Coordinates of C-alpha atoms and ligand atoms in Angstrom, one line a residue:
X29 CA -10.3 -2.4 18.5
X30 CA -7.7 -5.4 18.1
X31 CA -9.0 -8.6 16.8
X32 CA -7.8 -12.0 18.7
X33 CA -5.7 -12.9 15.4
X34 CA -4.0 -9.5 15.6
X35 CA -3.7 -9.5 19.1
X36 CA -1.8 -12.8 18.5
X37 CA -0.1 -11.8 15.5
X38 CA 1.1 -8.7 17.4
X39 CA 1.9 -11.1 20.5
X40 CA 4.0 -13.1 17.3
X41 CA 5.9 -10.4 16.0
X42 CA 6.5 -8.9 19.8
X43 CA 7.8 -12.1 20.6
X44 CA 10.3 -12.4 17.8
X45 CA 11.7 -8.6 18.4
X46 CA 12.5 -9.4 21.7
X47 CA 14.1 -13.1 21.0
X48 CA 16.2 -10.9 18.8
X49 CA 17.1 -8.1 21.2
X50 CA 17.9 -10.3 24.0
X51 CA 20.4 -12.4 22.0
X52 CA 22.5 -9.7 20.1
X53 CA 22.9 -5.4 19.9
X54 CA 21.2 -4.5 16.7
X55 CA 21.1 -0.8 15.8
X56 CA 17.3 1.0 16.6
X57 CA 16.0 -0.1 13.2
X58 CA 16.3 -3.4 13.1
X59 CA 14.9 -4.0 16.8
X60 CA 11.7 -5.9 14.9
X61 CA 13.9 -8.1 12.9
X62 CA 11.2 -10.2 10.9
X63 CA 11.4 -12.8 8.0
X64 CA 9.4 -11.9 5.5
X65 CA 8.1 -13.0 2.4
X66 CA 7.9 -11.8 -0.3
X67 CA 6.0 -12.5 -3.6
X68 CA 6.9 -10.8 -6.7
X69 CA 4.7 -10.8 -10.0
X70 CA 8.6 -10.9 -12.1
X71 CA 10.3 -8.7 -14.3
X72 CA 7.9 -7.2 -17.1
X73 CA 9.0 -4.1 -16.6
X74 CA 11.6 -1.1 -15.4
X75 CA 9.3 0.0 -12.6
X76 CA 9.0 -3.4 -11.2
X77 CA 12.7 -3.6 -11.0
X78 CA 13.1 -1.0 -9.2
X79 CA 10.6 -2.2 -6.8
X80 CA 12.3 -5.6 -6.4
X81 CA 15.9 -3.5 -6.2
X82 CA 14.2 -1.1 -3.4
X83 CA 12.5 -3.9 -1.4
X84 CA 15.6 -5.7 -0.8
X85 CA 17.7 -2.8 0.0
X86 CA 14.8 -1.9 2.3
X87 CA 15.0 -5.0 3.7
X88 CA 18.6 -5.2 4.0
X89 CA 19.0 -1.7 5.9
X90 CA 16.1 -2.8 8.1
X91 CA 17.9 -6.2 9.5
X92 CA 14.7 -8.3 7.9
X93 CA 15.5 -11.6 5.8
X94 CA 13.7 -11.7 3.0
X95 CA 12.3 -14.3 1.2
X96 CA 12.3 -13.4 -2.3
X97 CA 9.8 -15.5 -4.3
X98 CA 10.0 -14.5 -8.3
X99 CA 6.4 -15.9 -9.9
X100 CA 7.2 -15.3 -13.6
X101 CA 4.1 -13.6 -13.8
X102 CA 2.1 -16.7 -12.7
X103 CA -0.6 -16.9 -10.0
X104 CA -0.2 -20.4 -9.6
X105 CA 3.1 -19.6 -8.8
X106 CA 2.6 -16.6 -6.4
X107 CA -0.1 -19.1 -4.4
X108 CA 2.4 -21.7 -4.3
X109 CA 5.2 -19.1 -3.1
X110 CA 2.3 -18.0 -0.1
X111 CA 1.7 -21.5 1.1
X112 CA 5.8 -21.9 1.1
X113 CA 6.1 -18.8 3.5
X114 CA 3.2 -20.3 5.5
X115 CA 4.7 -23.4 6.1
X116 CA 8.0 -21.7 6.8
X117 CA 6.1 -19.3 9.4
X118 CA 7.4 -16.4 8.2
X119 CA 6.3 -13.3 10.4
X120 CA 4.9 -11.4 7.4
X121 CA 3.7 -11.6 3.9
X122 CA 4.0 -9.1 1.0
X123 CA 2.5 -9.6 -2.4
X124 CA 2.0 -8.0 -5.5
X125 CA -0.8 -9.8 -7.0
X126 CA -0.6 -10.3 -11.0
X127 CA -4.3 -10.5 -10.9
X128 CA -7.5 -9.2 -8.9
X129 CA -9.1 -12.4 -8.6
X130 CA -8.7 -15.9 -7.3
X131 CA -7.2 -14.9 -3.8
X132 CA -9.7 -15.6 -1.3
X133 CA -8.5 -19.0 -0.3
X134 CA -4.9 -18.9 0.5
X135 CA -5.4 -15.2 2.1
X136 CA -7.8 -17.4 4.6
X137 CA -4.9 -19.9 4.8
X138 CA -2.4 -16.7 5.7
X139 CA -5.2 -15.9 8.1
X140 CA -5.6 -19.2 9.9
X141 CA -1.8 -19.0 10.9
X142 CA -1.9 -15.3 11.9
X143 CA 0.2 -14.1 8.9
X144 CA -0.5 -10.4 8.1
X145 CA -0.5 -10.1 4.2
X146 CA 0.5 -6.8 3.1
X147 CA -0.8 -5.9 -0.9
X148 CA 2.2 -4.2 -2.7
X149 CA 1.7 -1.7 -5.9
X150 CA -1.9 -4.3 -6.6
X151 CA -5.4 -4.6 -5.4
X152 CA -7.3 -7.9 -5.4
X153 CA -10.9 -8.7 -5.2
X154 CA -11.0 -10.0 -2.0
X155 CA -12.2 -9.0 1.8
X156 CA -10.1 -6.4 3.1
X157 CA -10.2 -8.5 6.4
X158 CA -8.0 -11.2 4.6
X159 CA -5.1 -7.9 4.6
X160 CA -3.7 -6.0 6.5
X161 CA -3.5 -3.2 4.2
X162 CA -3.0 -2.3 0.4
X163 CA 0.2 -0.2 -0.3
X164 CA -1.0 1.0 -3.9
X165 CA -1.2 4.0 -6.2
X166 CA -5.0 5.4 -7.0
X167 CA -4.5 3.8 -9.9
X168 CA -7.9 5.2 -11.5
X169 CA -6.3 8.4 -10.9
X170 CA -3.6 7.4 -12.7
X171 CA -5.6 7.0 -15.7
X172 CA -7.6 10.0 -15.5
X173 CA -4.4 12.1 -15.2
X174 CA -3.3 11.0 -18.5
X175 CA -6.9 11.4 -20.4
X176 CA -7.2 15.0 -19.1
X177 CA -3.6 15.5 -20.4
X178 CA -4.1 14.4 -23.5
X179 CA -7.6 16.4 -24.1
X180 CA -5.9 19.6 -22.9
X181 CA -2.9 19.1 -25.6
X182 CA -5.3 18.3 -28.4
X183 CA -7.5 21.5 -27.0
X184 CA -10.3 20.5 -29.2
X185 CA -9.4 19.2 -32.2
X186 CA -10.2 15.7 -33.3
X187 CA -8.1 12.6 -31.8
X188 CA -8.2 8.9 -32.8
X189 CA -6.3 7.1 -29.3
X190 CA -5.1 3.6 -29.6
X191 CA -4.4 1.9 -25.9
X192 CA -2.1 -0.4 -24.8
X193 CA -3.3 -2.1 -21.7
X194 CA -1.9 -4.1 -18.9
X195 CA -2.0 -7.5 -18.0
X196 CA -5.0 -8.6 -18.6
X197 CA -7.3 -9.5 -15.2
X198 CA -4.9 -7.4 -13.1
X199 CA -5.8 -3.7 -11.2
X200 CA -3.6 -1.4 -12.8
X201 CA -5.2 -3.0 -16.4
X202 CA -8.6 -2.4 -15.1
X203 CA -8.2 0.6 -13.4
X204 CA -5.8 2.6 -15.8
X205 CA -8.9 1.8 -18.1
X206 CA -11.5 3.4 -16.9
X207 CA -9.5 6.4 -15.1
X208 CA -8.4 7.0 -18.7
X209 CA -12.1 6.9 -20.1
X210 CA -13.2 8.9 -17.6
X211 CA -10.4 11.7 -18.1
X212 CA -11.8 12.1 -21.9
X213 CA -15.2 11.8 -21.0
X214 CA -16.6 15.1 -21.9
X215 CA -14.6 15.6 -24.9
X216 CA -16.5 14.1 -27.8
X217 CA -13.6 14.7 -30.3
X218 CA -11.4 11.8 -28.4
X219 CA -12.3 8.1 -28.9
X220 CA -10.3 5.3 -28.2
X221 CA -10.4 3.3 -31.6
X222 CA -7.9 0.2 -30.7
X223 CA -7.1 -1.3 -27.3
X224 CA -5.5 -4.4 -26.9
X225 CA -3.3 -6.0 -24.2
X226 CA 0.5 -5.5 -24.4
X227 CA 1.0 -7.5 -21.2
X228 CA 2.8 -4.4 -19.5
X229 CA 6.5 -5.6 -21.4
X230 CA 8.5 -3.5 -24.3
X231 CA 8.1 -6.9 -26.8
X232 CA 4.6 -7.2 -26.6
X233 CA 3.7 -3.2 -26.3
X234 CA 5.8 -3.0 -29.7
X235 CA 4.0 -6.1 -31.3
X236 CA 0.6 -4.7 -30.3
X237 CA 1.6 -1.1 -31.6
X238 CA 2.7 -2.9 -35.2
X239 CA -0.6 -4.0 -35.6
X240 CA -2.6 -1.3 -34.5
X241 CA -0.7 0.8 -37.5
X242 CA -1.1 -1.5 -39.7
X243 CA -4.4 -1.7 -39.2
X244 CA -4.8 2.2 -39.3
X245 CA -3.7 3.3 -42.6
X246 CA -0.2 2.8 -41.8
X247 CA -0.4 5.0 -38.9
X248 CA -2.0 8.2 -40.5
X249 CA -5.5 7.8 -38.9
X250 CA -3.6 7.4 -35.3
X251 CA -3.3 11.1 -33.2
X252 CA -2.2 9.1 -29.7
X253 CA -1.2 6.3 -28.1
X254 CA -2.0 5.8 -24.5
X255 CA -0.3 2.9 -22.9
X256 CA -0.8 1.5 -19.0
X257 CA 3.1 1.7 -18.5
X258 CA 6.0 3.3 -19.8
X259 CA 7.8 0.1 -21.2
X260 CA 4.7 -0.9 -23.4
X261 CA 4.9 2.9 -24.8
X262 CA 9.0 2.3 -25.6
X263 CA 8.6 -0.5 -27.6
X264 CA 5.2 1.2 -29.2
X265 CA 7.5 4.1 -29.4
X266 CA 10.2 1.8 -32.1
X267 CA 7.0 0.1 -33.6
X268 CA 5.8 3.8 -34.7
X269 CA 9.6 5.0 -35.9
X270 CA 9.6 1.7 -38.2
X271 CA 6.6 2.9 -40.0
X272 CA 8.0 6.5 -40.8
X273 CA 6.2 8.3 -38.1
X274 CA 7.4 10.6 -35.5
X275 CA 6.3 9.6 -32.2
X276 CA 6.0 12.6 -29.8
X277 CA 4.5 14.8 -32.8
X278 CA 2.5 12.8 -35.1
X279 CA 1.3 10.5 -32.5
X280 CA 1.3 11.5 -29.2
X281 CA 2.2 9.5 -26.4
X282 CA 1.6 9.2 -22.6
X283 CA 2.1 6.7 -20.4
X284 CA 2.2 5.9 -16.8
X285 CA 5.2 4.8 -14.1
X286 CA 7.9 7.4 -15.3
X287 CA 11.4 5.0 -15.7
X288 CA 14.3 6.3 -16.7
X289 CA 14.0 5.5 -20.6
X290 CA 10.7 7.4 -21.3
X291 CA 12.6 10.6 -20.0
X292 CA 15.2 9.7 -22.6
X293 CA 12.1 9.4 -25.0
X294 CA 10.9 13.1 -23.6
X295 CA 14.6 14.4 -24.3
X296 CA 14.3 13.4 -27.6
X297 CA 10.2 14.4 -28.1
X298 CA 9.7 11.1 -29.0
X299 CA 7.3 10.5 -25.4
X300 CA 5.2 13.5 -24.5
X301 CA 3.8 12.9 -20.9
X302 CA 3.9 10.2 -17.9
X303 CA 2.2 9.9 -14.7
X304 CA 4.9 8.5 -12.1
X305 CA 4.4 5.7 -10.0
X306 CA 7.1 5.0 -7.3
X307 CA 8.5 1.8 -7.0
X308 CA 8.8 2.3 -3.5
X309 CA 6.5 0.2 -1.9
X310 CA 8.1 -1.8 0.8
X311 CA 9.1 1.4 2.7
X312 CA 5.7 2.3 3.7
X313 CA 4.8 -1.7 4.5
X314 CA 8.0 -2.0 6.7
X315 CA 7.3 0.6 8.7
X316 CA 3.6 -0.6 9.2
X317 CA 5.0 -4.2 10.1
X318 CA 6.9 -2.2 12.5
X319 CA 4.3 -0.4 14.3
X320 CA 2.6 -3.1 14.6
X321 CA 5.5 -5.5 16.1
X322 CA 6.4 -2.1 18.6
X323 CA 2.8 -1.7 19.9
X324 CA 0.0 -3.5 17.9
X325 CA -0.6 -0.3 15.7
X326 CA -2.9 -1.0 13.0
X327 CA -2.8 0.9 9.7
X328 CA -5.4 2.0 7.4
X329 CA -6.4 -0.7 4.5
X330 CA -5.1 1.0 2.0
X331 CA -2.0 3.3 2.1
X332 CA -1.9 5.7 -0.9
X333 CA 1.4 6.4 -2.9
X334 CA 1.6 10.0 -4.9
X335 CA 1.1 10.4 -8.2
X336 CA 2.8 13.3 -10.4
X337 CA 2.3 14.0 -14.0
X338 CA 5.5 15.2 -16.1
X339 CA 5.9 16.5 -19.4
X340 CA 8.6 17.4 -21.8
X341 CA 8.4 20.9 -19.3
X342 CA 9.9 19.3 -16.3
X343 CA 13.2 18.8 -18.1
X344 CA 13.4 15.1 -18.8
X345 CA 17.1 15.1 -18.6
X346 CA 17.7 16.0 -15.4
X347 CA 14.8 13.7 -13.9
X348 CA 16.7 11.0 -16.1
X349 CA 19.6 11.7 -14.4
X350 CA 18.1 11.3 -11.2
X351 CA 16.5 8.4 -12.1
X352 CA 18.9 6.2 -13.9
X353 CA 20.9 4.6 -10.8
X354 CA 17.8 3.6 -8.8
X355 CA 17.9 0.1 -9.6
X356 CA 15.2 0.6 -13.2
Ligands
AHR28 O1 1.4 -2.7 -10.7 C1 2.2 -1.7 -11.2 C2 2.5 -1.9 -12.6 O2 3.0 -3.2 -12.8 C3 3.4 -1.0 -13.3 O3 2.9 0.2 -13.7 C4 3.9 -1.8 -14.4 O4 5.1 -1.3 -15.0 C5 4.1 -3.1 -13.7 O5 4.3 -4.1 -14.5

């Protein structure tokens, strides 16, 4: 049953559709024209430029302005960038929250003017009333993907894992976590000896990795690294070349997101296995803001995105090839 907020929201986003159809000929898709805001963590990593590059072409080929707010990986910021698009009335709200926590209050605000919020790529700790719905990953899956990988390659023998996680506080960092603990679980001969934030860039993943071999004998005591993303593991992948080692045979590496440059890695066994997240995530919340403007369809809270392990089997090059003009 429809709420009195999204009955008015839908009554909203109705209204502006047909402002725009009575004052000019769009083509079919753009018949919902909407402004819409949108609230961007930054630019950490590969994958997140390609979401940014594929939410404004999405935008773009739908007829929707977008607002485009860039947070530098600040809440502060994103809250500040929410209460902007509020004031402007925009029709709708996307954000990709850098943390879980701390969102109750301006979700309420976004509530109290009938703005549906849309969660991109992120979960937060809040009521799922305060959203309209969570366009994410299962990002414990994620995790556990890559543990089970990595306990079927070492088939039994003994494995010391060092981790590189995400951001600290957000839900891929959390989630990743314990998806990956999970995954190794029953297999007593893998323990995760080192795990340390690497804030989901190439810098600080290569930083961390320096002092996780320094700290293990130089590298020798270390059979895998698993990191939350792929750009942490390229710039862990450097770190290990600096200290003599091969990465890709003397310690393993998976990773999660699957951007160009870890196929590269593959293609050159220095990566062994990433579980792919796609960086399209405005697609699926376009077309539910759509529905919704069209006939007050409501969407599930939480659209899932597919996952897909590859390995050095599922010839890197070509996926690189694929890959490397989608905006990474
Ligand atoms: O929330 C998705 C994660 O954020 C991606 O895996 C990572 O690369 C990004 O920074």
């Amino acid at each position: 049953m429809i709420s009195i907020l999204e009955e008015n929201m839908f009554l909203k986003l109705t209204l502006a559709g047909a402002a725009l159809l009575a004052s000019v000929a769009l083509p079919a898709t753009a018949v919902n024209a909407q402004t819409i805001g949108f609230s961007q963590i930054g630019s950490e990593s590969g994958w997140r430029a390609a979401e940014t590059t594929l939410t404004r072409q999405q935008a773009k080929d739908r007829g929707i302005d977008l607002k485009f707010a860039d947070a530098q990986q600040k809440q502060e910021n994103q809250i500040k960038a929410l209460r902007s698009f509020i004031a402007q009335g925009v029709d709708a709200i996307l954000l990709a929250p850098v943390v879980a926590t701390g969102w109750d209050q301006v979700l309420e605000e976004a509530k109290e003017a009938e703005i549906p919020v849309i969660l991109l790529d992120r979960t937060v700790d809040a009521p799922d009333s305060l959203y309209m719905t969570a366009v994410t990953s299962d990002l414990v899956h994620e995790g556990r993907v890559a543990g089970e990988w990595l306990a079927a390659e070492v088939d039994g023998k003994d494995c010391k894992i060092v981790e590189l996680q995400g951001t600290t506080g957000s839900s891929p960092a959390i989630d990743r976590k314990n998806g990956f603990e999970q995954g190794i679980a029953d297999h007593s001969n893998l323990s995760i000896i080192r795990s340390q934030t690497g804030d989901f860039t190439r810098t600080k993943g290569k930083e961390v990795m320096e002092s996780f071999l320094k700290a293990e004998n130089g590298g020798k005591d270390i059979c895998a690294l698993y990191a939350h993303n792929d750009d942490m593991a390229v710039g862990a992948i450097q770190a290990i070349k600096e200290a003599g080692l091969k990465p890709g045979s003397d310690i393993l590496v998976v990773s999660i997101d699957a951007v160009p440059d870890i196929f590269l890695a593959m293609a050159a066994g220095e990566a062994n296995a990433t579980v792919e997240l796609t960086p399209n995530m405005a697609g699926p919340a376009f077309d539910v803001l759509e529905a919704f403007a069209k006939d007050g369809t409501l969407p599930p809270k939480w659209i899932q995105t597919e996952s897909r392990l590859y390995t050095a089997a599922d010839d890197p090059m070509a996926v690189y090839e694929l890959k490397k003009s989608l905006g990474y």
